[in-house]
mmCIF file of C-alpha atoms in Angstrom:
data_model
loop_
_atom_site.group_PDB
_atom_site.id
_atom_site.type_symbol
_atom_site.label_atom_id
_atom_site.label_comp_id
_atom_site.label_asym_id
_atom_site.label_seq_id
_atom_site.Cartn_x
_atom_site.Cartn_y
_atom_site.Cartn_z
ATOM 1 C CA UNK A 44 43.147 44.089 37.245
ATOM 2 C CA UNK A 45 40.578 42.494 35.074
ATOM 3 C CA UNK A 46 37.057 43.204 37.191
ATOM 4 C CA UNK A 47 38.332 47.113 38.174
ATOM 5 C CA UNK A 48 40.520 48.166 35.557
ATOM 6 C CA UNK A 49 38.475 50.001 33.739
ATOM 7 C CA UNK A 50 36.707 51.861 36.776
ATOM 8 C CA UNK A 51 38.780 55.005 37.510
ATOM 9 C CA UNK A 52 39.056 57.866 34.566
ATOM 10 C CA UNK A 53 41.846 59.393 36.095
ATOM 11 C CA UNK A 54 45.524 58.272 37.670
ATOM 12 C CA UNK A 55 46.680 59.901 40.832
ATOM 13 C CA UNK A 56 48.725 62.526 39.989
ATOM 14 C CA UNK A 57 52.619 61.963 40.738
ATOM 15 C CA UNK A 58 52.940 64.895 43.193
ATOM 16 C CA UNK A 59 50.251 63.253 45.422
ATOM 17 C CA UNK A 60 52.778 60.153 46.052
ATOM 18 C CA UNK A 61 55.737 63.027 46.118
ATOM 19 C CA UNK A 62 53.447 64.648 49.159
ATOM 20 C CA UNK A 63 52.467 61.259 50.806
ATOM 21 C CA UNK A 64 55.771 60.258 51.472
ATOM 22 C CA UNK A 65 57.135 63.008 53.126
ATOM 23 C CA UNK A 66 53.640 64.053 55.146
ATOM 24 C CA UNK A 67 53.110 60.088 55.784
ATOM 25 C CA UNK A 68 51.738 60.757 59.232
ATOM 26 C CA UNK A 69 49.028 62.421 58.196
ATOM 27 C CA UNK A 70 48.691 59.661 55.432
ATOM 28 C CA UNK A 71 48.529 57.215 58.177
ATOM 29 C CA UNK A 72 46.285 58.907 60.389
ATOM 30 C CA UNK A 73 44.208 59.282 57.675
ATOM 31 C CA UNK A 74 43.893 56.157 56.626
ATOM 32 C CA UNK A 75 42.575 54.561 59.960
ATOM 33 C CA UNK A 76 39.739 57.629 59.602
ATOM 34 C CA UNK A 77 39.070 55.628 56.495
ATOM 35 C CA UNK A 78 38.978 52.470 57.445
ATOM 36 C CA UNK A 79 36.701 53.190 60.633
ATOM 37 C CA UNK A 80 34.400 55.453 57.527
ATOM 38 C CA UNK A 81 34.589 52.452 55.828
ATOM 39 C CA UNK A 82 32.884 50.131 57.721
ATOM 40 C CA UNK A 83 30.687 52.759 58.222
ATOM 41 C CA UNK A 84 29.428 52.885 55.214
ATOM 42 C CA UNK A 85 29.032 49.355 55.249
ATOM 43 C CA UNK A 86 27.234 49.796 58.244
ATOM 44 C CA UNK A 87 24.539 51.902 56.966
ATOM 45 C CA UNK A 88 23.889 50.036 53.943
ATOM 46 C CA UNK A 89 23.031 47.529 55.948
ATOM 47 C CA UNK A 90 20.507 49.993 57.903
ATOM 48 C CA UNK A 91 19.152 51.277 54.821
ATOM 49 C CA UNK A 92 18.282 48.258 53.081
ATOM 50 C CA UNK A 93 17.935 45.537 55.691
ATOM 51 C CA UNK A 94 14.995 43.566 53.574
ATOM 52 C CA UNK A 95 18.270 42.466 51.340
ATOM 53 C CA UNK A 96 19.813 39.634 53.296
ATOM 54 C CA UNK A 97 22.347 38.688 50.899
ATOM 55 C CA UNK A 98 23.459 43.087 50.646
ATOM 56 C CA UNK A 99 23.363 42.684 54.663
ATOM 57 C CA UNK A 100 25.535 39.647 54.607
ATOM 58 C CA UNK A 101 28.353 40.948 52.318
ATOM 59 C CA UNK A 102 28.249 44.559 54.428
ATOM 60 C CA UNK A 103 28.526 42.941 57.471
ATOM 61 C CA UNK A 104 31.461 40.910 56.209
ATOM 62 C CA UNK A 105 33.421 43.810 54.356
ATOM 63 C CA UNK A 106 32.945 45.887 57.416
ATOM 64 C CA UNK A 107 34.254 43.388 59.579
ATOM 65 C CA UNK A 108 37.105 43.169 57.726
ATOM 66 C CA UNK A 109 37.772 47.216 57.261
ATOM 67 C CA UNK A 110 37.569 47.053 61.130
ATOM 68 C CA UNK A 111 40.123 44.550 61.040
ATOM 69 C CA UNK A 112 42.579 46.887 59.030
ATOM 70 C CA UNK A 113 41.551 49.775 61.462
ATOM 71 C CA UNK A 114 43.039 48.102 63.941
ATOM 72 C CA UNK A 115 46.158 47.275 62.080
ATOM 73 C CA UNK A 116 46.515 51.187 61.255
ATOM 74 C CA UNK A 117 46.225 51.754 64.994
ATOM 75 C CA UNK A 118 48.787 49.258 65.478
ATOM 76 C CA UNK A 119 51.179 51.143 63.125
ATOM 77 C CA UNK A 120 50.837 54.294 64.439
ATOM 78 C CA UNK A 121 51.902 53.149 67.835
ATOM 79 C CA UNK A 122 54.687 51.217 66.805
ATOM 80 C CA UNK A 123 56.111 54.021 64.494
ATOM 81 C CA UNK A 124 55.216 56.929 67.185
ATOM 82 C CA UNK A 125 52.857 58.980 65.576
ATOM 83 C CA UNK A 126 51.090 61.442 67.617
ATOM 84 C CA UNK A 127 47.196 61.329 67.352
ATOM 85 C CA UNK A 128 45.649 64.552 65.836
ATOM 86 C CA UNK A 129 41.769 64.983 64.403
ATOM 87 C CA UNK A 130 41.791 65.454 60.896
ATOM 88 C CA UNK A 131 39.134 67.051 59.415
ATOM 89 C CA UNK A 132 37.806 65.070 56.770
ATOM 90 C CA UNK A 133 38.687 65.303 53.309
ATOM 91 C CA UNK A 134 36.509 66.892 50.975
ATOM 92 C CA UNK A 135 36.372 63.307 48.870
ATOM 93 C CA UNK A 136 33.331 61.400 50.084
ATOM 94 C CA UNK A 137 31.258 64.567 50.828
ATOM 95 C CA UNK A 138 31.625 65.745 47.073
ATOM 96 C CA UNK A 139 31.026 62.205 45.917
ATOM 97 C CA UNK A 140 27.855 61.844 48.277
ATOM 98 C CA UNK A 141 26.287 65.498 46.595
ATOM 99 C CA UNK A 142 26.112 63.159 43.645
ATOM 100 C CA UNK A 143 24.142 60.538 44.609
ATOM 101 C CA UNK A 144 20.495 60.012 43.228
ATOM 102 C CA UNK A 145 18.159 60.521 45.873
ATOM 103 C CA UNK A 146 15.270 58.138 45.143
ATOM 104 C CA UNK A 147 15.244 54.637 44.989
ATOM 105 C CA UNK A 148 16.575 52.417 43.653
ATOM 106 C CA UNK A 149 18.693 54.625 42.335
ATOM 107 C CA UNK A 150 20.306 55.776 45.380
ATOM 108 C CA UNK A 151 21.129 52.622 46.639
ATOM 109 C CA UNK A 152 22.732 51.666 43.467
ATOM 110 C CA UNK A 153 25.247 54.810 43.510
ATOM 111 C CA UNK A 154 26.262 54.197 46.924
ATOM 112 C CA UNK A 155 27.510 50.603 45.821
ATOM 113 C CA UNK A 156 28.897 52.407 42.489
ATOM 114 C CA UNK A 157 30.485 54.897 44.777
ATOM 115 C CA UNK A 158 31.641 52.476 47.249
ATOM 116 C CA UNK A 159 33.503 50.213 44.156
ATOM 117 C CA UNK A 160 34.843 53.681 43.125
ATOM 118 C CA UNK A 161 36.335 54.860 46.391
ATOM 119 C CA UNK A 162 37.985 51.233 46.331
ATOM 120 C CA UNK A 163 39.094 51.100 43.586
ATOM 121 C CA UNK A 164 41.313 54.470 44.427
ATOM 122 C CA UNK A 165 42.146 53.229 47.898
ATOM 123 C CA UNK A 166 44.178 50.639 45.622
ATOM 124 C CA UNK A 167 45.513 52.339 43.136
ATOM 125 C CA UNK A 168 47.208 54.486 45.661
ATOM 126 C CA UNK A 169 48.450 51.460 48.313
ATOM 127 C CA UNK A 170 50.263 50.118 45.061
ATOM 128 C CA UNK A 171 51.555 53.599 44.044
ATOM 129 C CA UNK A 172 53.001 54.346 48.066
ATOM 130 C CA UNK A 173 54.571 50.727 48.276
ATOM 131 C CA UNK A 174 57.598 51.955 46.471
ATOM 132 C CA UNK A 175 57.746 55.266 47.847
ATOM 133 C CA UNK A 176 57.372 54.626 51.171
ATOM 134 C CA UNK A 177 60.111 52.864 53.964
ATOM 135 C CA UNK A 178 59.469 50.153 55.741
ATOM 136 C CA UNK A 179 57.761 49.017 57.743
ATOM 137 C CA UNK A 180 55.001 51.267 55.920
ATOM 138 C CA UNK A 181 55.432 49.744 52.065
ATOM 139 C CA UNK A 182 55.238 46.254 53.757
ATOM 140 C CA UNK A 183 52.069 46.920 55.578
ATOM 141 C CA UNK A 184 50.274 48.770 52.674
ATOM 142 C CA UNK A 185 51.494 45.834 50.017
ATOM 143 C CA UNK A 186 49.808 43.418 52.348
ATOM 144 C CA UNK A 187 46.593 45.660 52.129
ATOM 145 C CA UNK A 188 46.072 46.384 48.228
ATOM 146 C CA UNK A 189 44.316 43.078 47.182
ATOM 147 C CA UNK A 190 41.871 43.492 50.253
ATOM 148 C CA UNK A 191 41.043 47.399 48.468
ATOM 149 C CA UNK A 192 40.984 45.622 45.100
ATOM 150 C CA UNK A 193 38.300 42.550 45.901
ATOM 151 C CA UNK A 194 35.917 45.615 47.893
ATOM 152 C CA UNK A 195 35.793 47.511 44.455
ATOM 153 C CA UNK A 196 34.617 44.202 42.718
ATOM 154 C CA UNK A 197 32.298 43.194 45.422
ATOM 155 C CA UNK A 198 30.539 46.783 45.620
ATOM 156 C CA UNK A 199 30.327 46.964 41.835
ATOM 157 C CA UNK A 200 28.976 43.297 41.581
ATOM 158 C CA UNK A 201 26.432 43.928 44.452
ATOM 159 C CA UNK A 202 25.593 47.054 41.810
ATOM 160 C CA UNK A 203 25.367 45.155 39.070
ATOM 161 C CA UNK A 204 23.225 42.442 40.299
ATOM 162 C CA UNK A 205 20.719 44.959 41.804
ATOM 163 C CA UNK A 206 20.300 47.577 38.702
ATOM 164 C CA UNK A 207 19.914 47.938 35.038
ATOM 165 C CA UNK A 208 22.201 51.008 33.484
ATOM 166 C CA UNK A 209 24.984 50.591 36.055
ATOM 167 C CA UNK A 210 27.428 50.944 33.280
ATOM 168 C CA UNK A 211 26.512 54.598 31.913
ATOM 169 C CA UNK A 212 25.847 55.563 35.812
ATOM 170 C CA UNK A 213 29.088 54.142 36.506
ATOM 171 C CA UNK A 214 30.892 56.719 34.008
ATOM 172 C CA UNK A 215 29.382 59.640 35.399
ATOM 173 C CA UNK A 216 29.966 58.815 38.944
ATOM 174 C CA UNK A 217 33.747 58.086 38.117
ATOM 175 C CA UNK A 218 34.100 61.544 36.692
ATOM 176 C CA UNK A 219 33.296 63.285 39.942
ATOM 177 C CA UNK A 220 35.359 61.042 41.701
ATOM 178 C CA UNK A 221 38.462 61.180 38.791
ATOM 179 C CA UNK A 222 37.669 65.314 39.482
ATOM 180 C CA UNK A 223 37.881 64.851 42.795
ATOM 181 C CA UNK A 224 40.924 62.926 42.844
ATOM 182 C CA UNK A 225 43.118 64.753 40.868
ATOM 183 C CA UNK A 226 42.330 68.481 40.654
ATOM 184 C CA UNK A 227 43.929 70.801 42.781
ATOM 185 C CA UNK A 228 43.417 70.700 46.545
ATOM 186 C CA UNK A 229 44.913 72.612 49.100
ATOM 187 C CA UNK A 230 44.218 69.992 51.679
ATOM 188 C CA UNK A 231 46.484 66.910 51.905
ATOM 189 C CA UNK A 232 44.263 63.431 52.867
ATOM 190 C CA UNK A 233 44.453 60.023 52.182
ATOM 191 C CA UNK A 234 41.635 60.792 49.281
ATOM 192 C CA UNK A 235 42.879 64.275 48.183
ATOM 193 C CA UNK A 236 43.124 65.967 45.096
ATOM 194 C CA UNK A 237 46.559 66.830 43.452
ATOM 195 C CA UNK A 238 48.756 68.813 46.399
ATOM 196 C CA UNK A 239 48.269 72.501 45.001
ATOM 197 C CA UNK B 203 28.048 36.284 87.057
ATOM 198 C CA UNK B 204 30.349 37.948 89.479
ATOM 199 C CA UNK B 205 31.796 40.617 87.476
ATOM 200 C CA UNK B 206 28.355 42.062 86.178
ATOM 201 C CA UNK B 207 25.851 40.048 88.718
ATOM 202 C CA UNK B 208 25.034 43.509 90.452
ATOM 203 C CA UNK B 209 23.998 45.229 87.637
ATOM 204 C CA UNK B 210 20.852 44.726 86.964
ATOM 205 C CA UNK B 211 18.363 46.246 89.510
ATOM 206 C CA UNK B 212 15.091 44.588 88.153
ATOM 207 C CA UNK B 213 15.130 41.139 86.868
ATOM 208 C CA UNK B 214 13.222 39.802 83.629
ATOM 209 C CA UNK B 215 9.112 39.662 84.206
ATOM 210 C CA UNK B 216 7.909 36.392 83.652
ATOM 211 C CA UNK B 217 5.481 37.312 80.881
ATOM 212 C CA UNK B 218 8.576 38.799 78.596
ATOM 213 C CA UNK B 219 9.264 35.166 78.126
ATOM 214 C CA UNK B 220 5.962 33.828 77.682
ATOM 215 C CA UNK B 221 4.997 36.268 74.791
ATOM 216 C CA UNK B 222 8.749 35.779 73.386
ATOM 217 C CA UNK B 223 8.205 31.939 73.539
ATOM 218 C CA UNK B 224 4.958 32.380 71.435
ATOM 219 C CA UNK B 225 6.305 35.558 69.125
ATOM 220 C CA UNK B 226 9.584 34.168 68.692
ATOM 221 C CA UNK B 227 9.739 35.032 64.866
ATOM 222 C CA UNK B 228 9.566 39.142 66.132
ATOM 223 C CA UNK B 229 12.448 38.543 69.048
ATOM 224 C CA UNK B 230 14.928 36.826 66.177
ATOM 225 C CA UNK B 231 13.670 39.884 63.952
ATOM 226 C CA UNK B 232 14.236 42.175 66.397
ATOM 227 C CA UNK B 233 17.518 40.410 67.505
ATOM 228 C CA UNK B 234 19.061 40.945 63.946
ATOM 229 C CA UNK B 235 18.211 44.903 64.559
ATOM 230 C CA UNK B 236 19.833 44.615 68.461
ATOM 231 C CA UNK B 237 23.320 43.327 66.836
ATOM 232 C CA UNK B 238 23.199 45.276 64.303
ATOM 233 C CA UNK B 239 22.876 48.422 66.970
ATOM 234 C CA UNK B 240 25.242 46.894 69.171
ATOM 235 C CA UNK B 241 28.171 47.650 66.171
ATOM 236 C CA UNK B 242 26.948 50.798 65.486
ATOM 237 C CA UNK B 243 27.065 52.106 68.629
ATOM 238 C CA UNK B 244 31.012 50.652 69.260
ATOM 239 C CA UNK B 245 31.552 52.333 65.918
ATOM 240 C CA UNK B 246 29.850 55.918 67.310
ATOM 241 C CA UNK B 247 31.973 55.310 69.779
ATOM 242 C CA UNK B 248 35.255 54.966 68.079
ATOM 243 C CA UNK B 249 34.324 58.536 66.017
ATOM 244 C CA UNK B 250 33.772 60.412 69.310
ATOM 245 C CA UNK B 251 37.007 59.486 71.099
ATOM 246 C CA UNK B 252 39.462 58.866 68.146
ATOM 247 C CA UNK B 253 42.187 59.815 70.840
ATOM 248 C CA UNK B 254 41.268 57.066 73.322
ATOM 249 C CA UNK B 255 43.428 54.308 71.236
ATOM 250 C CA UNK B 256 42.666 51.386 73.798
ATOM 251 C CA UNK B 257 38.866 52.342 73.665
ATOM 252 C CA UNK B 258 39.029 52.418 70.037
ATOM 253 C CA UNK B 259 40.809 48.904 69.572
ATOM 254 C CA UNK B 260 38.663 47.659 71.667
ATOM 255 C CA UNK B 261 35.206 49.048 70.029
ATOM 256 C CA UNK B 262 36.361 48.273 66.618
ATOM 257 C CA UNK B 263 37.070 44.258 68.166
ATOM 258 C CA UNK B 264 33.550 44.207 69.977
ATOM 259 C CA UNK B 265 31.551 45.653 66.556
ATOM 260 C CA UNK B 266 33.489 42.478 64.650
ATOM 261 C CA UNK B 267 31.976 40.416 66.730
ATOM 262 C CA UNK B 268 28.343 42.055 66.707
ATOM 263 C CA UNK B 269 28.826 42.175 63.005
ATOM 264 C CA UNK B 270 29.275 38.451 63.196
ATOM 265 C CA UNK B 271 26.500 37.443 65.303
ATOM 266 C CA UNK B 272 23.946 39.528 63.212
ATOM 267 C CA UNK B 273 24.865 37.229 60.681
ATOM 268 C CA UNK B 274 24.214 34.125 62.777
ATOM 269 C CA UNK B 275 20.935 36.048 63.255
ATOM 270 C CA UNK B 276 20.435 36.659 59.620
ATOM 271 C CA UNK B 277 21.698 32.756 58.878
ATOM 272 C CA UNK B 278 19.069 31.791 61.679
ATOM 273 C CA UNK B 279 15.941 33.863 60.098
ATOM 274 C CA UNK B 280 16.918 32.221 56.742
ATOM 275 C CA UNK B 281 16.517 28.827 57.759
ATOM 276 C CA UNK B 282 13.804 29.103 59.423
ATOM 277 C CA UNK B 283 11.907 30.742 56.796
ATOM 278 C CA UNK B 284 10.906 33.562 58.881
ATOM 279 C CA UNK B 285 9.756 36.247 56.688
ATOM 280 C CA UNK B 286 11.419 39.786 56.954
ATOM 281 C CA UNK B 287 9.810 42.702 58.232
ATOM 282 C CA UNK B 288 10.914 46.482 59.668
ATOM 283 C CA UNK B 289 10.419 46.769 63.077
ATOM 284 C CA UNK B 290 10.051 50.091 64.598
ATOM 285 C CA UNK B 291 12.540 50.275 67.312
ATOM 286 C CA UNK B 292 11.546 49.142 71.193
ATOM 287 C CA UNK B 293 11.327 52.845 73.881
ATOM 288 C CA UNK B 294 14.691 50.955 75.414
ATOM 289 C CA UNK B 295 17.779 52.673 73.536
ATOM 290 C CA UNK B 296 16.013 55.779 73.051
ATOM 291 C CA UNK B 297 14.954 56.215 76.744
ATOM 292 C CA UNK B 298 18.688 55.587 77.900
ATOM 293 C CA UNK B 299 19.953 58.379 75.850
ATOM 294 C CA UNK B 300 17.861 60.231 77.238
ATOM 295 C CA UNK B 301 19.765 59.815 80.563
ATOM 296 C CA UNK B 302 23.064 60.199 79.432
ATOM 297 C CA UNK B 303 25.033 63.280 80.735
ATOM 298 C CA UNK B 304 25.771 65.537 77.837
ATOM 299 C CA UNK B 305 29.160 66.999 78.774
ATOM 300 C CA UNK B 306 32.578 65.527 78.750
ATOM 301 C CA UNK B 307 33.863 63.439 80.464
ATOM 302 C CA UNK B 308 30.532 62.373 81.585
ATOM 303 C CA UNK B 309 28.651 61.785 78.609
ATOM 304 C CA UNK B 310 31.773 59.193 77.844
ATOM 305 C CA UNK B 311 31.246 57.313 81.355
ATOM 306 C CA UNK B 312 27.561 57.160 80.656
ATOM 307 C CA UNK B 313 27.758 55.556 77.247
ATOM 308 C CA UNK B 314 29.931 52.798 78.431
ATOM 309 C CA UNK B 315 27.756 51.827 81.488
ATOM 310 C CA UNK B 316 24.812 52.106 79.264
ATOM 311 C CA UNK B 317 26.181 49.657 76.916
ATOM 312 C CA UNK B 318 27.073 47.440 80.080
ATOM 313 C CA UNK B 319 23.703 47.680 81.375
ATOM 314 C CA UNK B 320 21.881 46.835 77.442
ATOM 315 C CA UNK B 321 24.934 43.839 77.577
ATOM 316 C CA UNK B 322 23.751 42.657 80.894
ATOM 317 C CA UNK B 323 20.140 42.793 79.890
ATOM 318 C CA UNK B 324 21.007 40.628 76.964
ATOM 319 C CA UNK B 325 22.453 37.901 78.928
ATOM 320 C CA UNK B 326 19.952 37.698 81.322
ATOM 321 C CA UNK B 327 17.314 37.271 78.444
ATOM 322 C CA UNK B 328 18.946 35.173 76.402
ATOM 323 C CA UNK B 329 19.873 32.681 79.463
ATOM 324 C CA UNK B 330 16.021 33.083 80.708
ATOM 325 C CA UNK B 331 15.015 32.424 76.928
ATOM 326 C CA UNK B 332 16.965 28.971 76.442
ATOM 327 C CA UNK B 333 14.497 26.591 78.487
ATOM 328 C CA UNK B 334 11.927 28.205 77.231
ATOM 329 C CA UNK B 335 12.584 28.269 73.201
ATOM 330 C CA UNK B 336 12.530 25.249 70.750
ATOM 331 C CA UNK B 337 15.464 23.598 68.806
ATOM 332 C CA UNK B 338 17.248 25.300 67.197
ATOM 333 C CA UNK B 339 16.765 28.347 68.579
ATOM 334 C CA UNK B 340 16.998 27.000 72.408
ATOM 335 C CA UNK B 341 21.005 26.041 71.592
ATOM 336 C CA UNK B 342 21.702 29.188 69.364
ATOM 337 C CA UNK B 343 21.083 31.596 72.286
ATOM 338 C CA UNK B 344 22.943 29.211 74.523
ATOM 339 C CA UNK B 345 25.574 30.136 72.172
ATOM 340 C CA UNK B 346 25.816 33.530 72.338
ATOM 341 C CA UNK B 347 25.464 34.133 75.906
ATOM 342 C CA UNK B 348 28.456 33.360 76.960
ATOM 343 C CA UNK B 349 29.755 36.879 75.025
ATOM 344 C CA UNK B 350 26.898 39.327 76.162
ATOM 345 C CA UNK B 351 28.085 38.814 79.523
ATOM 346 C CA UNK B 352 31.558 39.264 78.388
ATOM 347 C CA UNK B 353 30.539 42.362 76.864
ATOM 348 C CA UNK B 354 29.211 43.836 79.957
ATOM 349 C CA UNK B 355 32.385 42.977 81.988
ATOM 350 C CA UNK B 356 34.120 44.874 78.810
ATOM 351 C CA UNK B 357 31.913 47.898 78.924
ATOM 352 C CA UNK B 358 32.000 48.430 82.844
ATOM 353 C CA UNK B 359 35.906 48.169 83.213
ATOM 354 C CA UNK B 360 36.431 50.152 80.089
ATOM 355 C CA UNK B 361 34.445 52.980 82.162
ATOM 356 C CA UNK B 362 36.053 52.042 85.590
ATOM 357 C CA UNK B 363 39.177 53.033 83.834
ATOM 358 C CA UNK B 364 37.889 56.288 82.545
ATOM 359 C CA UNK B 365 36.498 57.910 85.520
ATOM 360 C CA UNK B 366 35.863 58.124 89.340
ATOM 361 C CA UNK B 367 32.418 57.786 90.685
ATOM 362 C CA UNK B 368 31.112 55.201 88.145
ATOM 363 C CA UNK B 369 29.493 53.233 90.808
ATOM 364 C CA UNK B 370 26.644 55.958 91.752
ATOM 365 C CA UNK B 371 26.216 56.897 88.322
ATOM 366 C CA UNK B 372 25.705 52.897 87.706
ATOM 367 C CA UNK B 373 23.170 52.887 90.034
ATOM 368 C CA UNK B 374 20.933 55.759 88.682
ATOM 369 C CA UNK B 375 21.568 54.669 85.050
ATOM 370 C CA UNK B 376 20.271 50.823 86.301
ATOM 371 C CA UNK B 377 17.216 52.490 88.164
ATOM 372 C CA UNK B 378 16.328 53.859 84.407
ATOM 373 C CA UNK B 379 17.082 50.872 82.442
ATOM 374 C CA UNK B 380 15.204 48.384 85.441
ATOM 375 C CA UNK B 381 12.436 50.734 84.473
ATOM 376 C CA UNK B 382 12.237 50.496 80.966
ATOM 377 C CA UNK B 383 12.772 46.544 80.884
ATOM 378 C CA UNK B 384 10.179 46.089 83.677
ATOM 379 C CA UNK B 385 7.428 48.182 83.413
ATOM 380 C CA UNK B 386 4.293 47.806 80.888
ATOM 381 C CA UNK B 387 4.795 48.046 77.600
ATOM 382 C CA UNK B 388 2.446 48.031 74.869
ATOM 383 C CA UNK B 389 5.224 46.981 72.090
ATOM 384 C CA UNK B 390 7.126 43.351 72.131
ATOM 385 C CA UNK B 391 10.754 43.801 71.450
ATOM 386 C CA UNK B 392 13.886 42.285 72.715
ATOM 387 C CA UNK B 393 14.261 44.845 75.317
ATOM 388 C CA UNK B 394 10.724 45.793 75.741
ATOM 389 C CA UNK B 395 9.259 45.912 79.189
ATOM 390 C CA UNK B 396 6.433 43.375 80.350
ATOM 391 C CA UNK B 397 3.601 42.694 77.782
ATOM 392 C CA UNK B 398 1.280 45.405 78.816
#
């Protein structure tokens, strides 16, 4: 956990596990949302910024592969059953977006800060549902976490490379996202707060 | 070509390919943009009909493989030192939204023969552009051909599927788009009309 360890402030709360594992179809419907937002994002990084080959290169390539794991969600929920539903998004990425710098190059280095953040999570709570979830759902999310755990370190070393301060920028994103993460949130998401 | 040989109703002017022979380093630069649209739009079309698993499966397979080619592109402009630039975007995408049905399920139907037609277009450019282009770029758009047309094939059964009367509506969208890649155009893009 060398590269990421220190990037969340806060630890998923254990009632958010406690919630996932009974409402896992949500969870799983969810979690395709965020892989298709995922590459996304990666999507319109490469929009925004196409004069940087070498961003455009590594967005094209994570997005690719959070397509990949889209698929496999899809996959999963027809296997196990699930009905489709829309769920409205969680209020996560919008509350992290609000705190984005709006110039440049200051934007562009949040959204790779953010992006390493949201990661970053996305692991720490595949490794926290593998042993509270049956299989074949702890299987397929063990065989996810490392993929969530190289993103962080990509987006934060695509931040690093391409601004000075990252570090104090870093610690003020993570608090909105720890916030985020872990207060109370009547909504239950893949990203949600504690259950309240 | 059998599967998407009627498609187009106009072919290619002559004069596209002269001025893409001689402005090649603009098409490439362009082309980047073109794959890089061609994901994005499989993705838009993955967030408006989350329900439609097959559709989605298949979108999020044919972005991968966009996403992929734009870095072919990107590999391509690299070594051949072509220098980047923005380009604004050619009238082509913009004036076939502008014929899309806006109501359900039409606006669906439309999209997908749309992207058959842009597909189809594609293919019949890059196979007009391969005697016409230098090494390396003469066998790198030999390369990709092959999956443009494959793409349109895609597009117009995945609309087949989802609705009745797709042939006439095919018909008036081609009119448009035989319009738009045929008639004078002041801009050079890779689906711009004939050099004005």
């Amino acid at each position: 956990m060398h590269a990421t360890s220190g990037l969340l402030q806060a630890a998923t709360d254990p009632r958010w596990f406690e919630c996932a594992a009974v409402r896992w179809q949500e969870l799983v419907l969810d979690h395709a949302n965020c892989e298709k937002k995922a590459a996304s994002t990666a999507l319109s990084l490469m929009f925004a910024y196409p004069e940087d080959f070498e961003l455009a290169d590594r967005m094209s390539r994570l997005a690719r592969e959070e397509l990949r794991h889209f698929e496999l969600v899809q996959q999963k929920l027809r296997t196990l059953g699930v009905p489709f539903r829309r769920l409205s998004p969680a209020r996560y990425a919008d509350g992290l977006r609000k705190s984005l710098r709006r110039t440049e190059p200051g934007r562009c280095i949040d959204l790779l800060l953010t992006g390493a953040l949201i990661e970053a999570r996305s692991h720490e709570r595949f490794v926290g549902l593998i042993p509270r979830l049956d299989e074949p759902l702890a299987a397929f999310y063990d065989s996810l976490a490392a993929a969530e755990y190289r993103h962080a370190g990509l987006y934060l070393r695509l931040a690093e490379q391409r601004g000075e301060g990252t570090v104090e920028r870093l610690a003020a994103l993570a608090a909105v996202e720890a916030e985020l993460a872990t207060s109370p949130d009547p909504e239950f998401r893949f990203h949600s707060g504690t259950p309240a």
